[in-house]
Short mmCIF file of C-alpha atoms in Angstrom, two decimals:
data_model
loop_
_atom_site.label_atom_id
_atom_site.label_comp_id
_atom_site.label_asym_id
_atom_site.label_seq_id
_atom_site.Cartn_x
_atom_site.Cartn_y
_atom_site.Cartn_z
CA UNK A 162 0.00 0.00 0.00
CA UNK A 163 1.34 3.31 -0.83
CA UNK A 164 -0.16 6.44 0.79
CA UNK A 165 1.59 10.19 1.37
CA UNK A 166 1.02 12.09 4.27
CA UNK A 167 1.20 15.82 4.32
CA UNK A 168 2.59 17.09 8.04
CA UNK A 169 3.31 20.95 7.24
CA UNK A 170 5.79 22.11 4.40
CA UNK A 171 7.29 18.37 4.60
CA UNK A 172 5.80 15.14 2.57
CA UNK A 173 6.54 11.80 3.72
CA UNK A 174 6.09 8.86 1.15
CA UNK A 175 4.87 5.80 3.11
CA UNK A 176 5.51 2.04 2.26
CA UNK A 177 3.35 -0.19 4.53
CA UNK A 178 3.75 2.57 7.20
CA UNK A 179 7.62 3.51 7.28
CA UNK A 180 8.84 6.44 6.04
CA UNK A 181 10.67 6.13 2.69
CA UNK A 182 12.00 9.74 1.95
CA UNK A 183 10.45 12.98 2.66
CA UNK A 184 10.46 16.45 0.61
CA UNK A 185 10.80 20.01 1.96
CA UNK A 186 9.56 22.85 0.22
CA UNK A 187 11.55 26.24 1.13
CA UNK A 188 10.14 29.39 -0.16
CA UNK A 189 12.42 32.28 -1.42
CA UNK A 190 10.92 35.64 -0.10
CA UNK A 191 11.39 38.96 0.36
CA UNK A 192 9.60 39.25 3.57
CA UNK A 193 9.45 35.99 6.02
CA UNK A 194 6.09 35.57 8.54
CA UNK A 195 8.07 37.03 10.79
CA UNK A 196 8.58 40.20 9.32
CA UNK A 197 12.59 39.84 8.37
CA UNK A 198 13.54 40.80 5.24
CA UNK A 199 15.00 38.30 2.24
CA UNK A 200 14.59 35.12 3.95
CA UNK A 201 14.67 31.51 2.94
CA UNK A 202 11.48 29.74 4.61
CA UNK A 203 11.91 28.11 6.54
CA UNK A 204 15.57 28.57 7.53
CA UNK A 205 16.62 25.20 9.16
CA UNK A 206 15.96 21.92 8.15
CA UNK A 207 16.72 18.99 9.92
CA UNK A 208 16.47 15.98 7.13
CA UNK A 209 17.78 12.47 6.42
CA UNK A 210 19.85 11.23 3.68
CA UNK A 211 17.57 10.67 0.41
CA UNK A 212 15.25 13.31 1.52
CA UNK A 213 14.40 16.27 -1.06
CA UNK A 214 14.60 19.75 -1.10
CA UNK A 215 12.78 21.83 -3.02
CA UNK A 216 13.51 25.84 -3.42
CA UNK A 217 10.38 27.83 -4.68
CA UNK A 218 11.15 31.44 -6.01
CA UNK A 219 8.12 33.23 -3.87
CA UNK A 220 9.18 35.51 -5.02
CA UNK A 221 10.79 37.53 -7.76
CA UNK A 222 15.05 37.91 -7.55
CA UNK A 223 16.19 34.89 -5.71
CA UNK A 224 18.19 31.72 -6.20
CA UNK A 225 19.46 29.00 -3.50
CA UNK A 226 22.95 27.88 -3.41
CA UNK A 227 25.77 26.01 -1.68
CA UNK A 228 27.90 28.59 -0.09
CA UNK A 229 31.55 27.68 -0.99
CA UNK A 230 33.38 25.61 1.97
CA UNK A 231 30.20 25.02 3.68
CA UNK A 232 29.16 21.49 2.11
CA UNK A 233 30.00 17.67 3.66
CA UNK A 234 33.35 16.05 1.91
CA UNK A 235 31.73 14.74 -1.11
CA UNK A 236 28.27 16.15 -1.34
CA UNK A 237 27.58 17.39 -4.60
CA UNK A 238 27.05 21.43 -5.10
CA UNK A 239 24.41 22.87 -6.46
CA UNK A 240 23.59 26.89 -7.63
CA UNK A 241 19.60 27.64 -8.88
CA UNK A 242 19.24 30.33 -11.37
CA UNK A 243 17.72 33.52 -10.31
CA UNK A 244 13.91 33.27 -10.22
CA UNK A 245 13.97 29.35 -10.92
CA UNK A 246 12.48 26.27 -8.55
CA UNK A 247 15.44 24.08 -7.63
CA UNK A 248 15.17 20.50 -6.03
CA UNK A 249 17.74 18.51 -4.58
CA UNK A 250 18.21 15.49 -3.08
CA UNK A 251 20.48 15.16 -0.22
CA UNK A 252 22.58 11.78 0.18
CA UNK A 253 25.36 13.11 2.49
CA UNK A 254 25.05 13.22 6.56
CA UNK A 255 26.38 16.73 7.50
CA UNK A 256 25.56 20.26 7.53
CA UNK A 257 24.63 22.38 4.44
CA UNK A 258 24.91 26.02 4.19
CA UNK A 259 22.69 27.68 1.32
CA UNK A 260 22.77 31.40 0.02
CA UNK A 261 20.60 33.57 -2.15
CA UNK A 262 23.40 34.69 -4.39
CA UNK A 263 21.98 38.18 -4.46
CA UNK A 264 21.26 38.86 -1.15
CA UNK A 265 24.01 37.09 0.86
CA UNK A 266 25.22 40.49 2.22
CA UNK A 267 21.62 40.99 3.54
CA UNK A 268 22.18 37.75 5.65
CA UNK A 269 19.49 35.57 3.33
CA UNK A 270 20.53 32.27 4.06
CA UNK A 271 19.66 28.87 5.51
CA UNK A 272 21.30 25.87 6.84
CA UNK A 273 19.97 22.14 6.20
CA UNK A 274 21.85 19.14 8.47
CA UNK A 275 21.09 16.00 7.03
CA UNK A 276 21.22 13.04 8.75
CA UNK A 277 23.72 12.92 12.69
CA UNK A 278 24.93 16.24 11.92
CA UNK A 279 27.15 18.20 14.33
CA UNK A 280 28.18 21.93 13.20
CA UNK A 281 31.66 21.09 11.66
CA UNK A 282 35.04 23.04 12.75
CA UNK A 283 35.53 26.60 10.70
CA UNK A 284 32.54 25.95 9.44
CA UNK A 285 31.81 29.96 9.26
CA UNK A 286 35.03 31.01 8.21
CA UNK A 287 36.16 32.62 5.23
CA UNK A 288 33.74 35.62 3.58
CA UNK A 289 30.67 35.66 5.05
CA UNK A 290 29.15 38.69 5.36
CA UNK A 291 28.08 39.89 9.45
CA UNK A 292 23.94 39.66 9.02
CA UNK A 293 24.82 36.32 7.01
CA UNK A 294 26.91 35.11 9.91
CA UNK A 295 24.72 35.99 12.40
CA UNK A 296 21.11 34.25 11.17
CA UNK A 297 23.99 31.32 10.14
CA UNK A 298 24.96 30.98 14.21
CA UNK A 299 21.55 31.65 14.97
CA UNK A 300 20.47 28.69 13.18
CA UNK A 301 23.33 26.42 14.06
CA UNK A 302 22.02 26.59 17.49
CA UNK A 303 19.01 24.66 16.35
CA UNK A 304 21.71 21.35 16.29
#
């Protein structure tokens, strides 16, 4: 028997009651539900390996990418075009930073740990700008 369940922006696919792989639907916008400007929504993710994500341009100007340096050894990279639905699927355990390429200085990013994820060392070196670094820490805290 195959059935889905919907449980909020997540779908699970269900096999004879166990979960098989689930999808997550992020929306790109310029203003979250909670008022902050250029946000990805919602901004943490806690998934499993094989699970999906899906980026949906909300609205106009944005893309989701992997931020250089901040990917598992070995996961695969991946950079949506501006205004265009991107979906990935996730087969390495670690944590994932993503940027919107155009608004990475105005701190619009998320973070998606996949799997027994701990917040790897220097993770948030290198260039990242300070309202990008702080929503980053902000969601790290989350693991």
């Amino acid at each position: 028997m195959l059935r889905t369940v919907a449980t909020g922006l997540a779908v699970a696919v269900l096999i004879g009651g166990a979960a098989f792989a689930e999808t997550f639907e992020v929306r790109m916008l310029n203003k979250g539900t909670d008022g902050e400007r250029m946000v990805f929504e919602p901004a943490f993710i806690e998934a499993q390996p094989g699970d999906t994500i899906r980026f949906v341009a909300a609205d106009k100007g944005h893309n989701a990418e992997i931020n250089a340096g901040m990917a598992p050894a070995g996961a695969e990279a991946f950079k949506g075009k501006i205004n265009e639905e991107i979906e990935i699927t996730l087969e390495i355990e670690g944590v994932y930073g993503v940027i919107c390429k155009p608004h990475f200085a105005m701190g619009m990013v998320m973070t998606i740990a996949v799997g027994d994820a701990t917040v790897p060392e220097g993770f948030l070196e290198g260039r990242v700008p300070p309202k990008a670094k702080a929503r980053f820490e902000a969601q790290l805290a989350s693991l």
